[in-house]
PDB file of C-alpha atoms in Angstrom:
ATOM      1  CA  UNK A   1      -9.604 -11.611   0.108  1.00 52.00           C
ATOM      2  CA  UNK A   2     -12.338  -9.528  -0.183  1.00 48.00           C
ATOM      3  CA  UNK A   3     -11.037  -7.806  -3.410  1.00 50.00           C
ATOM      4  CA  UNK A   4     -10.526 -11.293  -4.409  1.00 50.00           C
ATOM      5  CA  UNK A   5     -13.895 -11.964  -4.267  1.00 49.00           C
ATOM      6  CA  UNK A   6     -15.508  -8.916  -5.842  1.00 52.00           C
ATOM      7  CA  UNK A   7     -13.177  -9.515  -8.572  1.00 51.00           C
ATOM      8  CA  UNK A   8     -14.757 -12.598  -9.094  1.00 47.00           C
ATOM      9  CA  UNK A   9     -18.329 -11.662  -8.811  1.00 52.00           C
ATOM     10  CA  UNK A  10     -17.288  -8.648 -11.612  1.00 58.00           C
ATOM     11  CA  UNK A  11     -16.377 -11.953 -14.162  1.00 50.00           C
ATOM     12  CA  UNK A  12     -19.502 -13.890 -13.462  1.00 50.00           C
ATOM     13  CA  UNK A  13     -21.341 -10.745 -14.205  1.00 55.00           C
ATOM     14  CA  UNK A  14     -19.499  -9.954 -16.921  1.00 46.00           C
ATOM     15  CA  UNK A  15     -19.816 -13.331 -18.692  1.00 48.00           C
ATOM     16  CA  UNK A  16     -23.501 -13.757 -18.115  1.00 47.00           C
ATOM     17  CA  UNK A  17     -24.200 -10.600 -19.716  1.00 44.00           C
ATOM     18  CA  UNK A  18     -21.694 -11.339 -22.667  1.00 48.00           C
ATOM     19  CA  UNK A  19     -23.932 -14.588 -22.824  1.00 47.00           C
ATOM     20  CA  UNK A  20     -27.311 -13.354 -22.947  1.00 48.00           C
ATOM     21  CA  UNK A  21     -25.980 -10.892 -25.613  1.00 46.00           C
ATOM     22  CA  UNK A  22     -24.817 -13.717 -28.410  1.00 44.00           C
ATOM     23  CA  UNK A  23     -28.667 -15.639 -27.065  1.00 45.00           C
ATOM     24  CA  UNK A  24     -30.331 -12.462 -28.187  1.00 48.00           C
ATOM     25  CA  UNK A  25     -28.260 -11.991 -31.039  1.00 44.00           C
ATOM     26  CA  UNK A  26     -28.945 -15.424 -32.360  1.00 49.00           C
ATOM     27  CA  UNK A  27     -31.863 -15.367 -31.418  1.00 47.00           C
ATOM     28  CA  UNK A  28     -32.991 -12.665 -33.756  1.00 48.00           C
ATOM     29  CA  UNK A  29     -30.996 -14.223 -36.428  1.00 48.00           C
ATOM     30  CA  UNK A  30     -33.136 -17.406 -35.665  1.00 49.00           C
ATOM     31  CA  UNK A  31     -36.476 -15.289 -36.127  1.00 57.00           C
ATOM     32  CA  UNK A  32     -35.220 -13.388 -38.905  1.00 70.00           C
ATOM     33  CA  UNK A  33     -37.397 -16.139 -41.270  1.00 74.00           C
ATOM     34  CA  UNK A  34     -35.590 -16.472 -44.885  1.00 78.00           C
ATOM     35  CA  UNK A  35     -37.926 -16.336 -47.310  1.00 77.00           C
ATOM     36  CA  UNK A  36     -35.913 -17.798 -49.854  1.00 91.00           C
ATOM     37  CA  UNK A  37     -35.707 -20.907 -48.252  1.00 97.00           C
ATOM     38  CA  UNK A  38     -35.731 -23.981 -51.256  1.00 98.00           C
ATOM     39  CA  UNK A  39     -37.260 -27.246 -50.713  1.00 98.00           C
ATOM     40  CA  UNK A  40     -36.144 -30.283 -52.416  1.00 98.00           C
ATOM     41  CA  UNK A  41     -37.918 -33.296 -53.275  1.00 98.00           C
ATOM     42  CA  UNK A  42     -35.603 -36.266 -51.759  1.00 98.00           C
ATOM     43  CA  UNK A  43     -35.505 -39.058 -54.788  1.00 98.00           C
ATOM     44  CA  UNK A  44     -38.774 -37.590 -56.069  1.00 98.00           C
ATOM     45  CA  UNK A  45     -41.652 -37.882 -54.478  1.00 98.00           C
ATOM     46  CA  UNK A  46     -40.763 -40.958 -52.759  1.00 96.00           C
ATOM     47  CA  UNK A  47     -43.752 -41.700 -49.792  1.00 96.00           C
ATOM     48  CA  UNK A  48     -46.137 -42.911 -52.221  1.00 96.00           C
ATOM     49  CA  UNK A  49     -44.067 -43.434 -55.346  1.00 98.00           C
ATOM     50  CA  UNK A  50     -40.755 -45.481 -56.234  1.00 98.00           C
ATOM     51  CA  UNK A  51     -38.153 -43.415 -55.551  1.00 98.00           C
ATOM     52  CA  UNK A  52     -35.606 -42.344 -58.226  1.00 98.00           C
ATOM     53  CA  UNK A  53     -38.511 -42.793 -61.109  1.00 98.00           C
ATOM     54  CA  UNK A  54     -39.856 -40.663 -63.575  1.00 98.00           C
ATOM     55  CA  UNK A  55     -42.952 -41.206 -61.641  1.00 98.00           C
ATOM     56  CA  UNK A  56     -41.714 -39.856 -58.534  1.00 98.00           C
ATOM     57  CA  UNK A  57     -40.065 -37.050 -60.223  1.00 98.00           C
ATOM     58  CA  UNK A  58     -43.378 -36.086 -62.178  1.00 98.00           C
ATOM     59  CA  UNK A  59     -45.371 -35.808 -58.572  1.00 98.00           C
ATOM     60  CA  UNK A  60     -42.499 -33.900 -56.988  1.00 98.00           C
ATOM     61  CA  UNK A  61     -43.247 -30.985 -59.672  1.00 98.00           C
ATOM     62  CA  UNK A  62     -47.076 -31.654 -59.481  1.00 98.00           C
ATOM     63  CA  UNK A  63     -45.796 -30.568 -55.992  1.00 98.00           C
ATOM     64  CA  UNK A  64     -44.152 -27.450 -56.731  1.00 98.00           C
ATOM     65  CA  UNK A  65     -40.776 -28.407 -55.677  1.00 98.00           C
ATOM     66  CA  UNK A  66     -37.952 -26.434 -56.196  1.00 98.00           C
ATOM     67  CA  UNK A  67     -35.144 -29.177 -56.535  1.00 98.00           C
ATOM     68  CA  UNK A  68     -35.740 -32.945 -57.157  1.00 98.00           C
ATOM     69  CA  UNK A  69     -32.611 -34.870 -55.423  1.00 98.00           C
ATOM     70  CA  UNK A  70     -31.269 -38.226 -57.616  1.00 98.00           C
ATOM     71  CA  UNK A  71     -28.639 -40.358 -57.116  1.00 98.00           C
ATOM     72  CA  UNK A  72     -26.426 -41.808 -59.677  1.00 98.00           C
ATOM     73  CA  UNK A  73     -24.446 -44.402 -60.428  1.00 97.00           C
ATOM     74  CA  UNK A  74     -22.245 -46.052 -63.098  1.00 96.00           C
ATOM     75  CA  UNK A  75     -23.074 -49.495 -64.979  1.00 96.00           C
ATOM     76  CA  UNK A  76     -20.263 -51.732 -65.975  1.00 95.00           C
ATOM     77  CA  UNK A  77     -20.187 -50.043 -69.705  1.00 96.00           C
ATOM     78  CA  UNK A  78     -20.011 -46.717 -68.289  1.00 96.00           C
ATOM     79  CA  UNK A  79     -23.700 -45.469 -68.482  1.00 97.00           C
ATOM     80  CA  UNK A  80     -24.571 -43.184 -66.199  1.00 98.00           C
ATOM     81  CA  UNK A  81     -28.492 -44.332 -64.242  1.00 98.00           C
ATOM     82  CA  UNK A  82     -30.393 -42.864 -61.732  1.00 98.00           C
ATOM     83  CA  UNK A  83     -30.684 -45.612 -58.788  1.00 98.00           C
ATOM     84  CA  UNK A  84     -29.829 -45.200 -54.560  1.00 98.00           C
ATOM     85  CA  UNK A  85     -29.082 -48.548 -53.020  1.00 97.00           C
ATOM     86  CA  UNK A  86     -25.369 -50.241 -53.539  1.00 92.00           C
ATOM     87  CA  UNK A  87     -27.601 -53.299 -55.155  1.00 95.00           C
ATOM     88  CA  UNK A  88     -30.762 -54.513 -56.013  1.00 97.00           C
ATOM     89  CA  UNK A  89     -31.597 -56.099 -52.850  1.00 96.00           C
ATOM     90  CA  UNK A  90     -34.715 -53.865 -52.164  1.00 96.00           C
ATOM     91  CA  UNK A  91     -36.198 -53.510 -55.263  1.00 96.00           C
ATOM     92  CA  UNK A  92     -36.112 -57.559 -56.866  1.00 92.00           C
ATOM     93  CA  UNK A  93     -34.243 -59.148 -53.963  1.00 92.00           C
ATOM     94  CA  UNK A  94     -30.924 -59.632 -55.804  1.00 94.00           C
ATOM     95  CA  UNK A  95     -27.556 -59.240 -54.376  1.00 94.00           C
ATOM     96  CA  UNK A  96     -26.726 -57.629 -57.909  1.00 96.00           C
ATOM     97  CA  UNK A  97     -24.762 -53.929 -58.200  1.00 96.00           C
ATOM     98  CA  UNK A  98     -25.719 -51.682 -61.053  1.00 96.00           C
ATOM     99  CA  UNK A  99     -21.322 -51.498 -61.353  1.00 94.00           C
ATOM    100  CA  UNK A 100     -21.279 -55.190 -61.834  1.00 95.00           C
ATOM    101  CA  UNK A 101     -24.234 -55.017 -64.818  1.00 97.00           C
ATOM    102  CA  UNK A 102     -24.547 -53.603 -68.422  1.00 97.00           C
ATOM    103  CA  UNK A 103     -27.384 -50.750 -69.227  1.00 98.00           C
ATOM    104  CA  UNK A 104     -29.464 -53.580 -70.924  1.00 98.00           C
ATOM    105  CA  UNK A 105     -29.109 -55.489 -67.995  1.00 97.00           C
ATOM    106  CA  UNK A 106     -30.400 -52.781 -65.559  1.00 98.00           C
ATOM    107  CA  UNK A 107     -33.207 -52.080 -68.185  1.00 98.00           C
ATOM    108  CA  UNK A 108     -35.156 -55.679 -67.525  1.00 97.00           C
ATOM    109  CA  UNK A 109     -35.298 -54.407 -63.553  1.00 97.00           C
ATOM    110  CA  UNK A 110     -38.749 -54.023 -62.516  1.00 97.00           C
ATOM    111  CA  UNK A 111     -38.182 -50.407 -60.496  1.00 97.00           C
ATOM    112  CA  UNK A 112     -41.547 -49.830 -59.314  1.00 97.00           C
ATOM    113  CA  UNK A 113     -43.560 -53.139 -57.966  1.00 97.00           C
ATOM    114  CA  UNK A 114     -42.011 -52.883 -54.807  1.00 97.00           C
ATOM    115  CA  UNK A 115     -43.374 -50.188 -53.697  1.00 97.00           C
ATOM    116  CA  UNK A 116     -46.870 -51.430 -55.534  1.00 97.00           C
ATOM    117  CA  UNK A 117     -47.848 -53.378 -58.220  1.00 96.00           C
ATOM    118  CA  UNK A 118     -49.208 -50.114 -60.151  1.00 97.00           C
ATOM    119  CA  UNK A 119     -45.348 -48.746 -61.246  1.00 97.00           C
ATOM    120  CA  UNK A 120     -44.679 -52.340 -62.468  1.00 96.00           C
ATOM    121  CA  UNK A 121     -43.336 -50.529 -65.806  1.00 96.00           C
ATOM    122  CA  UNK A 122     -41.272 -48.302 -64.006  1.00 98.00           C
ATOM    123  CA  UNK A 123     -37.414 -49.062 -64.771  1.00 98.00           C
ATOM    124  CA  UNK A 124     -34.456 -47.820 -64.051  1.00 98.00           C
ATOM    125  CA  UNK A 125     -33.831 -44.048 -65.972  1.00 98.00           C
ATOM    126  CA  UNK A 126     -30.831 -43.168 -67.628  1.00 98.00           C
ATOM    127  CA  UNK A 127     -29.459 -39.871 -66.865  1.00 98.00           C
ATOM    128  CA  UNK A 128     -29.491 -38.947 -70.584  1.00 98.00           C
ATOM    129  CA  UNK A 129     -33.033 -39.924 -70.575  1.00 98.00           C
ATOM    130  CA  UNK A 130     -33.938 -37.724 -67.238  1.00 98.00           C
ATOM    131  CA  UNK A 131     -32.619 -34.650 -68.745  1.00 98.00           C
ATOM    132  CA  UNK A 132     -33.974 -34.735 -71.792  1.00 98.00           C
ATOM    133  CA  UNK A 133     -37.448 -35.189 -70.210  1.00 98.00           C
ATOM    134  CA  UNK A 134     -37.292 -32.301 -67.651  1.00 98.00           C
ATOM    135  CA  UNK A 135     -34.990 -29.870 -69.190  1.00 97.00           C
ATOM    136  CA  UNK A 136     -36.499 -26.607 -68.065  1.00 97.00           C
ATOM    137  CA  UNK A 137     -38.987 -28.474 -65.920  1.00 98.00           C
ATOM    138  CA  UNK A 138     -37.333 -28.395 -62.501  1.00 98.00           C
ATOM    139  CA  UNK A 139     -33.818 -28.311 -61.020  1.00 98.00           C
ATOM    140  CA  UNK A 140     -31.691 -30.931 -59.571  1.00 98.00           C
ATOM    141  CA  UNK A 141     -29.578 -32.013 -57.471  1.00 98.00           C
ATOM    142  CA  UNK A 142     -27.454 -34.737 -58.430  1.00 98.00           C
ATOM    143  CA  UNK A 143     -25.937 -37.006 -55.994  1.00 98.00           C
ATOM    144  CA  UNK A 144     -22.754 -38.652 -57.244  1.00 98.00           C
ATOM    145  CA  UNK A 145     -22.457 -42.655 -55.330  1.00 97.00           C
ATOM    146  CA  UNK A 146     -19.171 -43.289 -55.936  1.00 92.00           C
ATOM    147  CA  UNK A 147     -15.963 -45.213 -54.800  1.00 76.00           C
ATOM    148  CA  UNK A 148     -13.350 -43.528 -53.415  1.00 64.00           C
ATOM    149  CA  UNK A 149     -11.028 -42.593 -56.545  1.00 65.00           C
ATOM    150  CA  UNK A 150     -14.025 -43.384 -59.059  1.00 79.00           C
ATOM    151  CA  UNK A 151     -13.538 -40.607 -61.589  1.00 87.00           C
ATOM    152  CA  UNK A 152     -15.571 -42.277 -64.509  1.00 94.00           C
ATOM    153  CA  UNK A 153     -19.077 -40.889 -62.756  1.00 97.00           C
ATOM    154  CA  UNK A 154     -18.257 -37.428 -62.763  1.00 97.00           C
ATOM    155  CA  UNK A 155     -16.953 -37.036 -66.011  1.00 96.00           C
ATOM    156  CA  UNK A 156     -19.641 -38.905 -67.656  1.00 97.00           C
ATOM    157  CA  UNK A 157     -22.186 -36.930 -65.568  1.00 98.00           C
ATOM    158  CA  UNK A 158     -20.640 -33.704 -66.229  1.00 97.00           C
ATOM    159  CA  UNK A 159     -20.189 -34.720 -69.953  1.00 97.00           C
ATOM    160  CA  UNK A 160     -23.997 -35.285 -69.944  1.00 98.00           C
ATOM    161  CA  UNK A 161     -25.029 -31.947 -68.419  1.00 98.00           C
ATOM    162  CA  UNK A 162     -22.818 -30.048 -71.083  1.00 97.00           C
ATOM    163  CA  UNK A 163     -24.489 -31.381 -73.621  1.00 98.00           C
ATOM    164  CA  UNK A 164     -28.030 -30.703 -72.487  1.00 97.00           C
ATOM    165  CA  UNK A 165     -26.835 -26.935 -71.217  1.00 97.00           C
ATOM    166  CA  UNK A 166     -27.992 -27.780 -67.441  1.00 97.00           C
ATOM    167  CA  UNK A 167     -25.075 -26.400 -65.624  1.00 96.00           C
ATOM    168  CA  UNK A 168     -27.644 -22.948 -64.347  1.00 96.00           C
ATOM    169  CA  UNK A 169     -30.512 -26.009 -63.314  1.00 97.00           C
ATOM    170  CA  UNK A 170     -28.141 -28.609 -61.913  1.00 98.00           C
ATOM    171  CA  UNK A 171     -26.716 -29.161 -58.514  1.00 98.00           C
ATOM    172  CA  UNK A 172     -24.005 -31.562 -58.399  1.00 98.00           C
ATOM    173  CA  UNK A 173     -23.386 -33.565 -54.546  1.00 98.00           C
ATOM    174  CA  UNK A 174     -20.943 -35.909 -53.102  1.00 97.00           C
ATOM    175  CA  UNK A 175     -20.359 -37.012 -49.494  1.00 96.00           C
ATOM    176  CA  UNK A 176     -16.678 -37.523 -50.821  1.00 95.00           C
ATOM    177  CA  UNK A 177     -14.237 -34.500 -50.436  1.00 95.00           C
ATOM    178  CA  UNK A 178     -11.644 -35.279 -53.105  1.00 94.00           C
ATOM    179  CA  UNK A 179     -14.777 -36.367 -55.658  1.00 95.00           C
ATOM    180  CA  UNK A 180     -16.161 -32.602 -55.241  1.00 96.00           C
ATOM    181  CA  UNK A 181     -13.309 -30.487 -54.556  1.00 96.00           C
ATOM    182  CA  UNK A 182     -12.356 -32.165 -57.895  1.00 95.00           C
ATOM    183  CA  UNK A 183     -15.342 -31.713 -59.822  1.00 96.00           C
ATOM    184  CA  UNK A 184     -15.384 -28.214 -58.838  1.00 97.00           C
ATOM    185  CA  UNK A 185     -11.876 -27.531 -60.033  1.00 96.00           C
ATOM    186  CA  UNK A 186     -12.980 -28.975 -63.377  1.00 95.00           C
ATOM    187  CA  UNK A 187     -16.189 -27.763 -63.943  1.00 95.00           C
ATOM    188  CA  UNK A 188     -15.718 -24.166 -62.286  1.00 95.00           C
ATOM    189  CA  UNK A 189     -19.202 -22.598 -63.340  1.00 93.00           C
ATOM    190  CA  UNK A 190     -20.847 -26.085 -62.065  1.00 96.00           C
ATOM    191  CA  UNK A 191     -22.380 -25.462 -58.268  1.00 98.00           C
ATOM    192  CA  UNK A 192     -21.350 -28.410 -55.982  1.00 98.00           C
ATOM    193  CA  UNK A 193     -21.912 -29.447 -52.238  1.00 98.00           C
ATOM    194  CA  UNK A 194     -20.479 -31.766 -50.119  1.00 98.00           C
ATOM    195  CA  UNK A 195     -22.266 -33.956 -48.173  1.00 98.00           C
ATOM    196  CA  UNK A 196     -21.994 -34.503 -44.661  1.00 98.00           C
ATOM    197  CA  UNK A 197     -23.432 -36.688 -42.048  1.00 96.00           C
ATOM    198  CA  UNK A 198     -20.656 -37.038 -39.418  1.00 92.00           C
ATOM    199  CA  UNK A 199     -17.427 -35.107 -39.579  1.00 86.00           C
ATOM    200  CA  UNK A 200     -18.218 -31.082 -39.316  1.00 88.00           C
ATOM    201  CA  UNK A 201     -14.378 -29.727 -38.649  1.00 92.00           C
ATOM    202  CA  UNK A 202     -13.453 -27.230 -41.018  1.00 93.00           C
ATOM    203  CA  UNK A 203     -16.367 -28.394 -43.119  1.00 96.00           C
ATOM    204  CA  UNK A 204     -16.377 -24.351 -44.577  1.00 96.00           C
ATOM    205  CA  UNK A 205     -12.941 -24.732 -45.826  1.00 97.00           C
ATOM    206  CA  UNK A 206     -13.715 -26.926 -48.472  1.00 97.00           C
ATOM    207  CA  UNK A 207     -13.851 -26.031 -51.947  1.00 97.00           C
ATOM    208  CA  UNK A 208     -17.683 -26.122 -53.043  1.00 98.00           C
ATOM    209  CA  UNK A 209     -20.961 -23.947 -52.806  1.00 98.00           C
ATOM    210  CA  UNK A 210     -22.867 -25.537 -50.081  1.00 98.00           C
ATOM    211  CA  UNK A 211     -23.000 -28.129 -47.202  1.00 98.00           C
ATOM    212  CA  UNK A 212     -25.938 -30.360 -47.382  1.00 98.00           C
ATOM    213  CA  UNK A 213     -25.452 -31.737 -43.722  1.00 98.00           C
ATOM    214  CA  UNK A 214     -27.729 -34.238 -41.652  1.00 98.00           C
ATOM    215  CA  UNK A 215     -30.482 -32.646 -39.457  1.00 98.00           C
ATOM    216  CA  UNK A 216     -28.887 -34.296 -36.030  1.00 97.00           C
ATOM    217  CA  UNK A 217     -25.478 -31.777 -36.668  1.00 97.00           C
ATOM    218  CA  UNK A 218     -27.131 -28.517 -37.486  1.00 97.00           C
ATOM    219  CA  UNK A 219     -27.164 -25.594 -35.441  1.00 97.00           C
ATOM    220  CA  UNK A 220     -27.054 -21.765 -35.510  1.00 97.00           C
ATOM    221  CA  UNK A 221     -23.448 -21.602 -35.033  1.00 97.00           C
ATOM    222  CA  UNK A 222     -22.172 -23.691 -37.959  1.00 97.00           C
ATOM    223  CA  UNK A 223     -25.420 -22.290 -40.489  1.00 97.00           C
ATOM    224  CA  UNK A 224     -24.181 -18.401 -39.127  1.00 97.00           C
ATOM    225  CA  UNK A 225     -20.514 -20.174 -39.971  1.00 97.00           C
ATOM    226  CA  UNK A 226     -20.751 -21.453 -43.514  1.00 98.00           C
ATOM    227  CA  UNK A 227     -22.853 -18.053 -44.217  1.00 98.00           C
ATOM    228  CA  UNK A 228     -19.975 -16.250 -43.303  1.00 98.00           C
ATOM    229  CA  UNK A 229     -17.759 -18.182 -45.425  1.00 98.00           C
ATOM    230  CA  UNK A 230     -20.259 -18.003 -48.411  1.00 97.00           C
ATOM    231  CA  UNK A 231     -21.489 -21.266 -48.391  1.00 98.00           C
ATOM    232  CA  UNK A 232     -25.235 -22.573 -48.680  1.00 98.00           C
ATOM    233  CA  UNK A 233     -26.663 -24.427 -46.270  1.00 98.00           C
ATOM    234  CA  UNK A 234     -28.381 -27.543 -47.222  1.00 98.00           C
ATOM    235  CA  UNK A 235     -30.084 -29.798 -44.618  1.00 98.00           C
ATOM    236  CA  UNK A 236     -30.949 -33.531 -44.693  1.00 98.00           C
ATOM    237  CA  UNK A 237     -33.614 -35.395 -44.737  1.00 97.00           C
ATOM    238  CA  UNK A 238     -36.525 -34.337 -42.312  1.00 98.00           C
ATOM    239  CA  UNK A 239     -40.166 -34.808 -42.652  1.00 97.00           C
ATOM    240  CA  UNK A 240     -41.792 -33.647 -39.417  1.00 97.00           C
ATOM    241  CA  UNK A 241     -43.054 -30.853 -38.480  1.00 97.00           C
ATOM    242  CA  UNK A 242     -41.098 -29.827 -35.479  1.00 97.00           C
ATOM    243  CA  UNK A 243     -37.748 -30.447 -37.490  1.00 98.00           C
ATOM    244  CA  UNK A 244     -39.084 -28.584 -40.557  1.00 98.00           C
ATOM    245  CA  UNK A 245     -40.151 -25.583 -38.343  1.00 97.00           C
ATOM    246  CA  UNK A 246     -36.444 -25.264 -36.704  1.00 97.00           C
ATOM    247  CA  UNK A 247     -34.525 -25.503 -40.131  1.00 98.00           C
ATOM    248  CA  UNK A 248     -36.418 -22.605 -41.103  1.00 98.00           C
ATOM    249  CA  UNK A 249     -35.580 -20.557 -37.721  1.00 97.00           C
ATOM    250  CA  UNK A 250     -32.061 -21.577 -38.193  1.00 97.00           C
ATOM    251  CA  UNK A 251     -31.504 -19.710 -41.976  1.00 97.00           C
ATOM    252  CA  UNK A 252     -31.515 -22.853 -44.053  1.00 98.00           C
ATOM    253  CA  UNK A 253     -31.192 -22.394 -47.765  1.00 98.00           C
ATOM    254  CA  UNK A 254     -32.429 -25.591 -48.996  1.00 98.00           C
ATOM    255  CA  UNK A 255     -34.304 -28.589 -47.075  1.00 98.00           C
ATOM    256  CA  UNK A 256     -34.159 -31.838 -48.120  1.00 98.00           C
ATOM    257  CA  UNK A 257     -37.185 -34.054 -47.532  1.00 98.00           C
ATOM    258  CA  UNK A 258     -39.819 -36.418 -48.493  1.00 98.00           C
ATOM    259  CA  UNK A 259     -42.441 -34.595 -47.667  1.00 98.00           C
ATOM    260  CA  UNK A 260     -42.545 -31.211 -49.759  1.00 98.00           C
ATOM    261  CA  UNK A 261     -46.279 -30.490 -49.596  1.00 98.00           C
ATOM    262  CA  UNK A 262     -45.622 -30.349 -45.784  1.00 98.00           C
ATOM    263  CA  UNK A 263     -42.429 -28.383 -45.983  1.00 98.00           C
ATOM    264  CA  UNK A 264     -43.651 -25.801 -48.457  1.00 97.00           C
ATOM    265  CA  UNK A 265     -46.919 -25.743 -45.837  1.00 97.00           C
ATOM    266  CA  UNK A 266     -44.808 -24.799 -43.031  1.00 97.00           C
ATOM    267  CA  UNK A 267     -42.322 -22.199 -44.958  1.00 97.00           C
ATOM    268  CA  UNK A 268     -45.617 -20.478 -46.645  1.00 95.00           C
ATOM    269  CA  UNK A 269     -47.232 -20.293 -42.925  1.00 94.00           C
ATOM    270  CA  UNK A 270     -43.939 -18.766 -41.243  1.00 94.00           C
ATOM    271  CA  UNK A 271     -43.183 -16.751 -43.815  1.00 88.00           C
ATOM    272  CA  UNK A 272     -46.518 -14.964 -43.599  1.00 87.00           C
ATOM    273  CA  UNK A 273     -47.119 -14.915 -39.597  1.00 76.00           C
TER     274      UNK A 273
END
């Protein structure tokens, strides 16, 4: 009984110390600050401005961003614009999808006055027309809003990039699996991510070059993970201070936010402590 017991005490040693060895070890990963780190501008700079504009885009490099993140979408005659929102609800109070209008249709949309009456000219940007204004400019990352089996998007989008030489400056994202693993297998040289904001099993299996994953699933185990599998780690969308500061312990390559003064403030100040 009494060897019984020692036994036991010799595995409850055992695993405490085996425990506060992988704490320490991540733990120094955690404080081993990348420098590296990228910050990208979510829609633009979108607190003040409209997102998905040129005028949003044009502060987000007045803020020294490293990556401006747009989402596109396909009209009904296959042109490829930069807009978020499944319809128009929030910016004119229409029920109306960009899918279910032309291009000159989507031009009359006032894109700007609801967020104030100053971006009243703002409209809705064409893709072709966003990278012929900021080629060499800044990077992006371009967020594919698609249907399921919707294969007209990427091959317009990745038609458009071609032509403008923008594979080295582009970043092409989709929450959809098939959509990227797709897209990569066609455009080899392009760099993709997936996007994920629920599901994280296997996640580093899948065939792209980064996860750009919500803030509420990261941790050090799945950023030391994808790392180990050669992935990037992209995180989603966080604007405070406290959620900034623990991307950065964690090894992040890439934050995603609204704020990107703030962001580059906090990477600058724990870079240099």
């Amino acid at each position: 009984m009494k060897k019984i017991k020692f036994n036991k005490l010799i595995s409850l040693f055992l695993l405490v110390v085996i425990s506060m060895f992988i704490y320490n070890i991540n733990l120094i990963y955690a404080n081993n600050i990348n420098k590296n780190i990228q910050i990208t501008a979510h829609r633009g700079s979108s607190i003040f401005y409209p997102d998905n504009t040129f005028a949003s885009i044009d502060e987000a490099i007045l803020e020294n961003t490293d990556y401006v993140e747009i989402d596109l979408r396909i009209t009904k005659d296959n042109q490829v614009v930069v807009f978020h929102d499944n319809n128009l609800k929030r910016v004119d109070n229409s029920n109306l999808k960009i899918e279910d209008m032309t291009l000159e249709e989507v031009k009359k949309i006032d894109n700007g006055s609801y967020k104030n009456k100053l971006f009243s000219e703002e409209k809705i940007p064409t893709l072709e027309e966003l990278l012929k204004r900021y080629k060499n400019k800044v990077k992006f990352n371009f967020h594919l809003k698609v249907r399921d089996k919707d294969r007209v998007l990427p091959k317009e989008v990745s038609k458009l990039i071609d032509k403008y030489d923008m594979n080295s400056d582009v970043i092409i994202t989709c929450s959809k699996k098939e959509i990227i693993e797709n897209y990569k297998k066609e455009n080899p040289k392009s760099k993709t991510g997936l996007i994920v904001g629920k599901n994280i099993e296997k996640i580093e299996n899948v065939n792209c070059d980064l996860i750009s994953i919500k803030y509420d699933l990261l941790s050090i185990e799945l950023v030391q993970k994808l790392h180990k599998n050669n992935k990037e780690v992209h995180v989603w969308t966080i604007n405070n201070i406290d959620k900034i500061s623990h991307a950065i312990d964690l090894n992040v390559d890439n934050i995603i936010t609204n704020d990107v003064i703030l962001a580059k403030g906090i990477l600058n100040y724990k870079s240099n402590k």
